[in-house]
Amino acid sequence: MIEQREWKPSVRELVRRREDLRRRLAEQQLDGLCLFSPHHVLYLTGSAFIATERPMAVLQVWDREPVLFIPYLEREHAVETTGCTVETYPEYPDREHPMRRLAPLVAARGLRRLGVDSDGYGGGYGYRGPRLSELVKCEVVQVGEAIEEATWIKSPEELEFIRESARWANLAHALLQEYTRPDAVETEVSARASLEASLAMARALGPGYRPTKSGLPAHAGFRGQIGAQSALPHATTTNTRIRAGDVVVTGASADVAGYCSELERTMIVGRPTEKQKRYFGLMLAAQDLALEMIRPGRRCAEVDTAVRDLFQREGIWDAWRHHTGHGLGLRMHEAPFLDVGDETILQPGMVLSVEPGLYIPGFAGFRHSDTLAVTEGGIELLTFYPRALKDLVIA
Amino acid sequence: MIEQREWKPSVRELVRRREDLRRRLAEQQLDGLCLFSPHHVLYLTGSAFIATERPMAVLQVWDREPVLFIPYLEREHAVETTGCTVETYPEYPDREHPMRRLAPLVAARGLRRLGVDSDGYGGGYGYRGPRLSELVKCEVVQVGEAIEEATWIKSPEELEFIRESARWANLAHALLQEYTRPDAVETEVSARASLEASLAMARALGPGYRPTKSGLPAHAGFRGQIGAQSALPHATTTNTRIRAGDVVVTGASADVAGYCSELERTMIVGRPTEKQKRYFGLMLAAQDLALEMIRPGRRCAEVDTAVRDLFQREGIWDAWRHHTGHGLGLRMHEAPFLDVGDETILQPGMVLSVEPGLYIPGFAGFRHSDTLAVTEGGIELLTFYPRALKDLVIA
C-alpha cells in the first residue's frame, strides 16, 4: 500500500479510471483521448500542475500508458511525481506553437478517432491557439460531458481521499470555533485555525503528502459571513470584527490528492435569541429533510423540490436563495445538482453537498453544509462535525 | 475621491473602460457587449463575485449603465457593491435555464449586433448550457481578443492599484524573509508572514477595502521551491524544513481591487557558496538585461531573444526553463509575453513581470520576479524589494 502513503491515486485506481472511460465511450469507437482540462489531466494521471498560459494535455491511447504533454519547465516536476511518459515543448508562445508539437504525437500513434474534452487548450491566462482538429488528420470527437459524468461516481479510493479531506476540515473547523470570540478579527481567527490545521495535516500525513493547489492545504473561515453580512451567501470581507450576538456562517475544507470536502456551519456568538433559534431550527429541519430524501434511485430534483416545499410550507420563501446542494470531488462544485431542474438519478458513489440555507437581509444567514456519499442503502455522511445548536453556540 | 478610499474603480474609470472598448470595437459596429468571463465582469463593473456553476454576465449597451445578470443569491451582495442595474434569475439549473432569462434582456434592448467574449457562459463547475447565439435574434460577434487587448494597457488608476498591491506584497515578503531561518517549516513561515501582512493591509486600507478572492489578501511563500526543490519552477510542497545552505525562491502578491503584482526573490540561507554566487549573479545579469531592454516601441520578442542570447553566451542554456516574463493585472498571468514568439510592440501602460530564471536539477533554482509598467520614457519598477545578494542572505 505504498500508494496510500503517498496520498495520490494508486496505479490500480488510474487503470480503473481509464478502463471506466473506455467502457463508457465504447459506442464512440475511439482509439483514445486527448484531454486539456487540468482536472482531467489530474484524473487520468494523478498529477497536478499549476495552470498558466502554457497548454498541457494528457494523450491516452487505450491499453497504453498515458502521455503527459507539458511545457519544458514542468519536466523535472512531472518525472518526479508521475509514472507517465512525458513529452515536452519548449515554451508558449515560442517560435513554434505548442499545438504544432502535440499534433505529431497524435499522428505518430496512428489514431483514427480521438475523444477530446475541448478542441484545444481552454486556457485563460492570455493563451491563444488553433483548434486541435485543424492540426490533426484524425476525427476529433467532443466527449467532455461523458468524461465529466464518469467523475461523478467516486471509487472506494476516491471516497477515502474525501474522507481524509473531511478529517482535516473537521480539525480546521474545530480550531476555528475555538478561536471565534467576541472582538476577534475574522482574518486572524481564520488564518490561525487554517495554519494550525495545515501543519498538523502535513505532519500527520508525512512527506508523501503534496498539495495540489497553492495556499494552505486545510482551511476554515467565514468568507465575510459575519453578523448581518451572514445574510449574503457569497459575501467577501477581510477585517470584520466578530461581535456578541452575531450569527456567523463558516466553511472548511482540505486538499487530499486534489479531492475536497465541504463543511459549513452556522454558529451563534453568545446566547441565541428566540428569532435566531427559530431560523436555525428551520435550517436544520431543511437539511434533515434533504438528508432523509437522498438515496439511490431518487432524482436530484425530488430532493430540492421537497426542500422548496418546506420553505413554502413554513412561510419562509423570502429567505430562499439557492438550491439544496451540488456534486463535489476534484472540484468544489460539480454536477449533479440537488436542484429542481436536475433530473439526474442518484447513484451509489455520488458525492454531494447538502446545504439548504436561509437568508434574512439585514439580520442573518443560516446554513450548514455537509458532504455525503450516496451508498447502496442510503447515504454515508463524510463530514461529521456537530450540527446541533447547543454545540455551535460560542459561550 | 470617495472612490479611491473604497479601493475599487471610480465611476470615471469604469466609464473610461467602456468608452475605450467602444472606440476599439468601432469598426465592428456593435450596439453593445455581453461578457461572461468573471474578469471581464469585474473590468466593466468593478464588482467581483465568487464564480460557481451559476452563470453571470454583464450586458453593456453603449451610453447606458451596465446591467449585471446574476443568480438571485448574489442580489444583495451586488446591490451593496455596485451601481449597476441588477437583473437576476432564480438558480441554475432550475426549471428554466438562466440563458433563457438573459435572452429577453438582450431582445428588450433592440440590439442588432452584440459583441461577446464567449458564446455563452464558459463555466466549469458542472455548468452546461446553450450558446447565446441560439437564443437571441441579433448577430453575435466574438470580440474576446479585442477586449483582452484593451485590458493590457493600464490606466493611471489601474497602475495605482498595482502599486498598492506591490506595497503589501513588499511587507509580506519582508516578513517572510525575517521569519526564514534554518529549521523553520515553510508553511509556518509563509502563513505567519501572510497573516501579519494581510491584517496590516486590512487595517491600513480600512473597511472600504474588500478582497475580490477567497484566502488572505496579501501573501508570501515558497511554493515548495526550497533547497534542491528550488530547481523546479512550479514545485508544490507544504511541510519542507528550511536548512542552512538552502537556496529558496519566494513569491509575494496582494489583491487590490482585483489587481495583483508579482514579487519573487532568490534568497540564500547562510553564507553563499561560490557556485551559488555565480548562478545568482548570472540570474541578476539576465534580469538587468531584460529591464534595460524594455521600452516603448520594442517588441516583446526582442527582450526574450536578448535574454536567451545571454544564456547561450554564458554557456548556461541547460539551466533555461521559461520565457522572460508575462503581462499581469486582473490575472496573475496574461498576454503579452516576453517571449521569442510574441511580436507585440511594448506600449506605455503595459504591466509585465520580468523573471528570467536558472534551474539546475539536484542543486538549486535562481529567479527574481519584478513587476514593471512601461512608461513613455522607459519603465517604472512597481515592485521595489532589494535585488542584490547581500540583501537576500539569511545570516
mmCIF file of C-alpha atoms in Angstrom, chain B residues 31-300:
data_model
loop_
_atom_site.group_PDB
_atom_site.id
_atom_site.type_symbol
_atom_site.label_atom_id
_atom_site.label_comp_id
_atom_site.label_asym_id
_atom_site.label_seq_id
_atom_site.Cartn_x
_atom_site.Cartn_y
_atom_site.Cartn_z
ATOM 1 C CA ASP B 31 -24.649 48.072 -30.255
ATOM 2 C CA GLY B 32 -23.157 46.659 -27.083
ATOM 3 C CA LEU B 33 -21.408 43.819 -25.341
ATOM 4 C CA CYS B 34 -22.365 40.755 -23.353
ATOM 5 C CA LEU B 35 -19.372 39.454 -21.398
ATOM 6 C CA PHE B 36 -19.304 36.248 -19.356
ATOM 7 C CA SER B 37 -15.741 35.987 -18.048
ATOM 8 C CA PRO B 38 -15.627 36.913 -14.338
ATOM 9 C CA HIS B 39 -12.535 39.016 -15.125
ATOM 10 C CA HIS B 40 -14.443 40.945 -17.774
ATOM 11 C CA VAL B 41 -17.432 41.400 -15.451
ATOM 12 C CA LEU B 42 -15.027 42.841 -12.870
ATOM 13 C CA TYR B 43 -13.362 45.014 -15.522
ATOM 14 C CA LEU B 44 -16.612 46.600 -16.724
ATOM 15 C CA THR B 45 -18.486 46.846 -13.427
ATOM 16 C CA GLY B 46 -15.822 46.889 -10.685
ATOM 17 C CA SER B 47 -17.690 44.033 -8.994
ATOM 18 C CA ALA B 48 -16.203 40.661 -8.093
ATOM 19 C CA PHE B 49 -18.266 37.559 -7.485
ATOM 20 C CA ILE B 50 -17.347 34.028 -6.487
ATOM 21 C CA ALA B 51 -17.693 32.026 -9.701
ATOM 22 C CA THR B 52 -19.730 28.808 -9.467
ATOM 23 C CA GLU B 53 -21.988 26.736 -11.708
ATOM 24 C CA ARG B 54 -24.312 29.754 -11.814
ATOM 25 C CA PRO B 55 -23.703 31.854 -14.925
ATOM 26 C CA MET B 56 -23.058 35.584 -14.654
ATOM 27 C CA ALA B 57 -22.731 38.226 -17.317
ATOM 28 C CA VAL B 58 -22.544 41.941 -17.851
ATOM 29 C CA LEU B 59 -24.712 43.397 -20.600
ATOM 30 C CA GLN B 60 -23.263 46.687 -21.754
ATOM 31 C CA VAL B 61 -25.248 48.793 -24.173
ATOM 32 C CA TRP B 62 -23.210 51.848 -25.190
ATOM 33 C CA ASP B 63 -24.198 55.066 -23.367
ATOM 34 C CA ARG B 64 -26.155 53.153 -20.744
ATOM 35 C CA GLU B 65 -25.299 51.808 -17.335
ATOM 36 C CA PRO B 66 -24.066 48.213 -17.462
ATOM 37 C CA VAL B 67 -26.593 45.556 -16.465
ATOM 38 C CA LEU B 68 -25.362 42.772 -14.188
ATOM 39 C CA PHE B 69 -27.034 39.451 -14.872
ATOM 40 C CA ILE B 70 -26.538 37.290 -11.780
ATOM 41 C CA PRO B 71 -28.113 34.499 -9.762
ATOM 42 C CA TYR B 72 -30.627 35.521 -7.132
ATOM 43 C CA LEU B 73 -28.276 34.550 -4.291
ATOM 44 C CA GLU B 74 -25.907 37.368 -5.326
ATOM 45 C CA ARG B 75 -28.584 40.069 -5.415
ATOM 46 C CA GLU B 76 -27.989 41.798 -2.067
ATOM 47 C CA HIS B 77 -24.220 41.493 -2.455
ATOM 48 C CA ALA B 78 -24.427 43.087 -5.910
ATOM 49 C CA VAL B 79 -26.727 45.880 -4.817
ATOM 50 C CA GLU B 80 -24.352 46.641 -1.945
ATOM 51 C CA THR B 81 -21.148 46.658 -4.006
ATOM 52 C CA THR B 82 -22.116 48.042 -7.415
ATOM 53 C CA GLY B 83 -24.008 50.900 -9.016
ATOM 54 C CA CYS B 84 -25.137 48.683 -11.908
ATOM 55 C CA THR B 85 -28.677 47.750 -12.751
ATOM 56 C CA VAL B 86 -29.089 44.211 -11.412
ATOM 57 C CA GLU B 87 -31.132 41.517 -13.152
ATOM 58 C CA THR B 88 -31.408 38.122 -11.501
ATOM 59 C CA TYR B 89 -32.527 34.611 -12.324
ATOM 60 C CA PRO B 90 -33.624 32.166 -9.606
ATOM 61 C CA GLU B 91 -30.978 29.445 -9.804
ATOM 62 C CA TYR B 92 -29.030 27.126 -12.070
ATOM 63 C CA PRO B 93 -30.086 24.688 -13.478
ATOM 64 C CA ASP B 94 -33.625 25.358 -12.135
ATOM 65 C CA ARG B 95 -36.694 24.626 -14.245
ATOM 66 C CA GLU B 96 -35.883 27.360 -16.743
ATOM 67 C CA HIS B 97 -32.285 27.661 -17.931
ATOM 68 C CA PRO B 98 -30.759 31.011 -16.904
ATOM 69 C CA MET B 99 -29.748 31.727 -20.510
ATOM 70 C CA ARG B 100 -33.458 31.827 -21.356
ATOM 71 C CA ARG B 101 -33.743 34.716 -18.909
ATOM 72 C CA LEU B 102 -30.766 36.513 -20.379
ATOM 73 C CA ALA B 103 -32.037 36.308 -23.961
ATOM 74 C CA PRO B 104 -35.117 38.539 -23.386
ATOM 75 C CA LEU B 105 -32.910 41.143 -21.681
ATOM 76 C CA VAL B 106 -30.903 41.306 -24.896
ATOM 77 C CA ALA B 107 -34.044 41.362 -27.040
ATOM 78 C CA ALA B 108 -35.669 44.109 -24.945
ATOM 79 C CA ARG B 109 -32.805 46.432 -25.784
ATOM 80 C CA GLY B 110 -33.368 46.113 -29.527
ATOM 81 C CA LEU B 111 -29.734 45.278 -30.265
ATOM 82 C CA ARG B 112 -28.716 44.265 -33.774
ATOM 83 C CA ARG B 113 -25.053 43.371 -33.243
ATOM 84 C CA LEU B 114 -23.760 42.188 -29.900
ATOM 85 C CA GLY B 115 -20.100 41.565 -29.041
ATOM 86 C CA VAL B 116 -19.318 38.630 -26.730
ATOM 87 C CA ASP B 117 -16.182 37.227 -25.117
ATOM 88 C CA SER B 118 -17.626 33.722 -25.487
ATOM 89 C CA ASP B 119 -20.862 32.449 -26.951
ATOM 90 C CA GLY B 120 -22.400 31.629 -23.575
ATOM 91 C CA TYR B 121 -21.097 31.099 -20.061
ATOM 92 C CA GLY B 122 -17.749 29.294 -20.031
ATOM 93 C CA GLY B 123 -18.460 27.748 -16.743
ATOM 94 C CA GLY B 124 -16.670 24.780 -15.416
ATOM 95 C CA TYR B 125 -18.184 23.776 -12.046
ATOM 96 C CA GLY B 126 -20.613 21.472 -13.851
ATOM 97 C CA TYR B 127 -22.384 24.187 -15.858
ATOM 98 C CA ARG B 128 -23.945 23.247 -19.177
ATOM 99 C CA GLY B 129 -25.930 25.486 -21.411
ATOM 100 C CA PRO B 130 -26.881 26.623 -24.892
ATOM 101 C CA ARG B 131 -24.932 29.145 -26.916
ATOM 102 C CA LEU B 132 -26.233 32.666 -26.536
ATOM 103 C CA SER B 133 -26.449 32.899 -30.345
ATOM 104 C CA GLU B 134 -29.031 30.090 -30.353
ATOM 105 C CA LEU B 135 -31.336 32.144 -28.146
ATOM 106 C CA VAL B 136 -31.100 35.687 -29.476
ATOM 107 C CA LYS B 137 -32.048 37.099 -32.850
ATOM 108 C CA CYS B 138 -29.264 39.660 -33.055
ATOM 109 C CA GLU B 139 -25.884 38.950 -34.568
ATOM 110 C CA VAL B 140 -23.384 37.645 -32.030
ATOM 111 C CA VAL B 141 -19.776 38.661 -32.727
ATOM 112 C CA GLN B 142 -16.723 37.196 -30.961
ATOM 113 C CA VAL B 143 -14.618 40.081 -29.665
ATOM 114 C CA GLY B 144 -12.859 38.364 -26.769
ATOM 115 C CA GLU B 145 -9.380 39.026 -28.096
ATOM 116 C CA ALA B 146 -10.018 42.746 -28.574
ATOM 117 C CA ILE B 147 -11.359 43.027 -25.028
ATOM 118 C CA GLU B 148 -8.322 41.212 -23.699
ATOM 119 C CA GLU B 149 -6.045 43.595 -25.597
ATOM 120 C CA ALA B 150 -7.860 46.598 -24.125
ATOM 121 C CA THR B 151 -7.008 45.333 -20.643
ATOM 122 C CA TRP B 152 -3.279 45.189 -21.498
ATOM 123 C CA ILE B 153 -2.943 48.991 -21.296
ATOM 124 C CA LYS B 154 -3.408 50.062 -17.684
ATOM 125 C CA SER B 155 -4.857 53.469 -16.831
ATOM 126 C CA PRO B 156 -3.314 55.674 -14.118
ATOM 127 C CA GLU B 157 -5.949 54.389 -11.692
ATOM 128 C CA GLU B 158 -5.198 50.773 -12.508
ATOM 129 C CA LEU B 159 -1.474 51.463 -12.041
ATOM 130 C CA GLU B 160 -2.305 52.926 -8.614
ATOM 131 C CA PHE B 161 -3.991 49.643 -7.631
ATOM 132 C CA ILE B 162 -0.971 47.656 -8.789
ATOM 133 C CA ARG B 163 1.415 49.992 -6.908
ATOM 134 C CA GLU B 164 -0.732 49.485 -3.812
ATOM 135 C CA SER B 165 -0.587 45.724 -4.335
ATOM 136 C CA ALA B 166 3.209 45.922 -4.586
ATOM 137 C CA ARG B 167 3.372 47.778 -1.251
ATOM 138 C CA TRP B 168 1.623 44.969 0.629
ATOM 139 C CA ALA B 169 3.473 42.261 -1.260
ATOM 140 C CA ASN B 170 6.625 44.026 -0.114
ATOM 141 C CA LEU B 171 5.501 43.883 3.515
ATOM 142 C CA ALA B 172 4.559 40.211 3.207
ATOM 143 C CA HIS B 173 7.937 39.460 1.665
ATOM 144 C CA ALA B 174 9.859 41.444 4.280
ATOM 145 C CA LEU B 175 8.142 39.391 6.991
ATOM 146 C CA LEU B 176 8.804 36.179 5.062
ATOM 147 C CA GLN B 177 12.497 36.997 4.911
ATOM 148 C CA GLU B 178 12.510 37.858 8.619
ATOM 149 C CA TYR B 179 10.933 34.508 9.571
ATOM 150 C CA THR B 180 13.029 32.399 7.165
ATOM 151 C CA ARG B 181 15.523 30.596 9.385
ATOM 152 C CA PRO B 182 17.263 27.206 9.393
ATOM 153 C CA ASP B 183 14.834 24.585 10.766
ATOM 154 C CA ALA B 184 11.740 26.681 10.095
ATOM 155 C CA VAL B 185 8.877 24.887 8.300
ATOM 156 C CA GLU B 186 7.859 26.532 5.035
ATOM 157 C CA THR B 187 4.114 26.568 5.690
ATOM 158 C CA GLU B 188 4.599 28.149 9.104
ATOM 159 C CA VAL B 189 6.868 30.907 7.810
ATOM 160 C CA SER B 190 4.580 31.563 4.876
ATOM 161 C CA ALA B 191 1.330 31.563 6.858
ATOM 162 C CA ARG B 192 2.709 33.824 9.576
ATOM 163 C CA ALA B 193 4.077 36.380 7.094
ATOM 164 C CA SER B 194 0.885 36.258 5.020
ATOM 165 C CA LEU B 195 -1.397 36.675 8.037
ATOM 166 C CA GLU B 196 0.515 39.591 9.530
ATOM 167 C CA ALA B 197 0.766 41.391 6.188
ATOM 168 C CA SER B 198 -2.931 40.783 5.493
ATOM 169 C CA LEU B 199 -4.012 42.129 8.862
ATOM 170 C CA ALA B 200 -1.805 45.212 8.479
ATOM 171 C CA MET B 201 -3.192 45.711 4.989
ATOM 172 C CA ALA B 202 -6.819 45.323 6.059
ATOM 173 C CA ARG B 203 -6.332 47.711 8.967
ATOM 174 C CA ALA B 204 -4.402 50.267 6.891
ATOM 175 C CA LEU B 205 -6.827 50.296 3.977
ATOM 176 C CA GLY B 206 -9.855 50.368 6.251
ATOM 177 C CA PRO B 207 -13.366 48.968 5.975
ATOM 178 C CA GLY B 208 -13.641 50.260 2.375
ATOM 179 C CA TYR B 209 -11.215 47.512 1.361
ATOM 180 C CA ARG B 210 -12.769 44.282 0.134
ATOM 181 C CA PRO B 211 -10.851 41.308 -1.178
ATOM 182 C CA THR B 212 -12.029 40.008 -4.548
ATOM 183 C CA LYS B 213 -10.843 36.441 -3.978
ATOM 184 C CA SER B 214 -11.025 33.982 -1.112
ATOM 185 C CA GLY B 215 -7.932 33.443 1.006
ATOM 186 C CA LEU B 216 -5.654 36.051 2.539
ATOM 187 C CA PRO B 217 -5.441 39.347 0.641
ATOM 188 C CA ALA B 218 -1.637 39.566 0.978
ATOM 189 C CA HIS B 219 0.600 36.537 0.847
ATOM 190 C CA ALA B 220 4.185 35.423 0.590
ATOM 191 C CA GLY B 221 5.572 31.927 0.369
ATOM 192 C CA PHE B 222 7.904 29.454 -1.280
ATOM 193 C CA ARG B 223 5.532 27.217 -3.234
ATOM 194 C CA GLY B 224 7.907 24.387 -2.467
ATOM 195 C CA GLN B 225 10.988 25.990 -4.012
ATOM 196 C CA ILE B 226 13.325 25.162 -1.130
ATOM 197 C CA GLY B 227 16.784 23.576 -1.394
ATOM 198 C CA ALA B 228 17.137 21.226 -4.359
ATOM 199 C CA GLN B 229 13.369 21.643 -4.988
ATOM 200 C CA SER B 230 14.032 25.288 -5.870
ATOM 201 C CA ALA B 231 15.154 23.888 -9.226
ATOM 202 C CA LEU B 232 11.511 23.041 -10.025
ATOM 203 C CA PRO B 233 9.956 26.267 -11.374
ATOM 204 C CA HIS B 234 6.471 25.164 -10.286
ATOM 205 C CA ALA B 235 7.088 22.840 -7.339
ATOM 206 C CA THR B 236 4.357 22.080 -4.780
ATOM 207 C CA THR B 237 5.105 21.019 -1.202
ATOM 208 C CA THR B 238 3.843 22.017 2.180
ATOM 209 C CA ASN B 239 5.980 20.865 5.066
ATOM 210 C CA THR B 240 9.565 21.212 3.884
ATOM 211 C CA ARG B 241 12.005 22.299 6.575
ATOM 212 C CA ILE B 242 14.410 25.061 5.569
ATOM 213 C CA ARG B 243 18.072 24.054 6.065
ATOM 214 C CA ALA B 244 21.310 26.002 6.271
ATOM 215 C CA GLY B 245 22.807 26.172 2.795
ATOM 216 C CA ASP B 246 19.424 26.127 1.023
ATOM 217 C CA VAL B 247 18.604 28.332 -1.896
ATOM 218 C CA VAL B 248 14.928 29.343 -1.655
ATOM 219 C CA VAL B 249 12.782 31.023 -4.303
ATOM 220 C CA THR B 250 9.911 33.080 -2.931
ATOM 221 C CA GLY B 251 6.773 34.746 -4.211
ATOM 222 C CA ALA B 252 4.551 37.503 -2.843
ATOM 223 C CA SER B 253 1.469 39.373 -4.010
ATOM 224 C CA ALA B 254 -1.603 41.200 -2.730
ATOM 225 C CA ASP B 255 -5.136 41.745 -4.032
ATOM 226 C CA VAL B 256 -6.216 45.371 -4.510
ATOM 227 C CA ALA B 257 -9.494 45.856 -6.370
ATOM 228 C CA GLY B 258 -8.788 42.575 -8.141
ATOM 229 C CA TYR B 259 -5.333 43.711 -9.331
ATOM 230 C CA CYS B 260 -2.181 41.863 -8.397
ATOM 231 C CA SER B 261 1.560 42.359 -8.558
ATOM 232 C CA GLU B 262 4.314 39.777 -8.710
ATOM 233 C CA LEU B 263 7.386 39.886 -6.492
ATOM 234 C CA GLU B 264 9.750 36.907 -6.320
ATOM 235 C CA ARG B 265 13.215 36.646 -4.839
ATOM 236 C CA THR B 266 16.036 34.152 -4.586
ATOM 237 C CA MET B 267 17.387 34.020 -1.032
ATOM 238 C CA ILE B 268 20.282 32.001 0.354
ATOM 239 C CA VAL B 269 20.195 30.569 3.857
ATOM 240 C CA GLY B 270 23.662 31.011 5.349
ATOM 241 C CA ARG B 271 26.916 32.042 3.722
ATOM 242 C CA PRO B 272 26.587 31.627 -0.074
ATOM 243 C CA THR B 273 28.949 29.202 -1.800
ATOM 244 C CA GLU B 274 30.920 30.264 -4.888
ATOM 245 C CA LYS B 275 28.642 28.150 -7.089
ATOM 246 C CA GLN B 276 25.519 29.776 -5.584
ATOM 247 C CA LYS B 277 27.048 33.227 -6.048
ATOM 248 C CA ARG B 278 27.893 32.517 -9.672
ATOM 249 C CA TYR B 279 24.347 31.425 -10.608
ATOM 250 C CA PHE B 280 22.790 34.222 -8.573
ATOM 251 C CA GLY B 281 24.978 36.715 -10.444
ATOM 252 C CA LEU B 282 24.020 35.264 -13.823
ATOM 253 C CA MET B 283 20.339 35.396 -12.918
ATOM 254 C CA LEU B 284 20.669 39.019 -11.843
ATOM 255 C CA ALA B 285 22.541 39.872 -15.033
ATOM 256 C CA ALA B 286 19.737 38.300 -17.086
ATOM 257 C CA GLN B 287 17.126 40.312 -15.194
ATOM 258 C CA ASP B 288 19.156 43.537 -15.511
ATOM 259 C CA LEU B 289 19.464 42.947 -19.234
ATOM 260 C CA ALA B 290 15.708 42.419 -19.591
ATOM 261 C CA LEU B 291 14.961 45.556 -17.581
ATOM 262 C CA GLU B 292 17.323 47.562 -19.801
ATOM 263 C CA MET B 293 15.758 46.184 -22.951
ATOM 264 C CA ILE B 294 12.162 47.056 -22.103
ATOM 265 C CA ARG B 295 10.946 50.360 -23.510
ATOM 266 C CA PRO B 296 8.007 51.514 -25.621
ATOM 267 C CA GLY B 297 8.380 50.568 -29.263
ATOM 268 C CA ARG B 298 10.416 47.426 -28.621
ATOM 269 C CA ARG B 299 8.871 44.096 -29.470
ATOM 270 C CA CYS B 300 8.351 41.565 -26.675
#
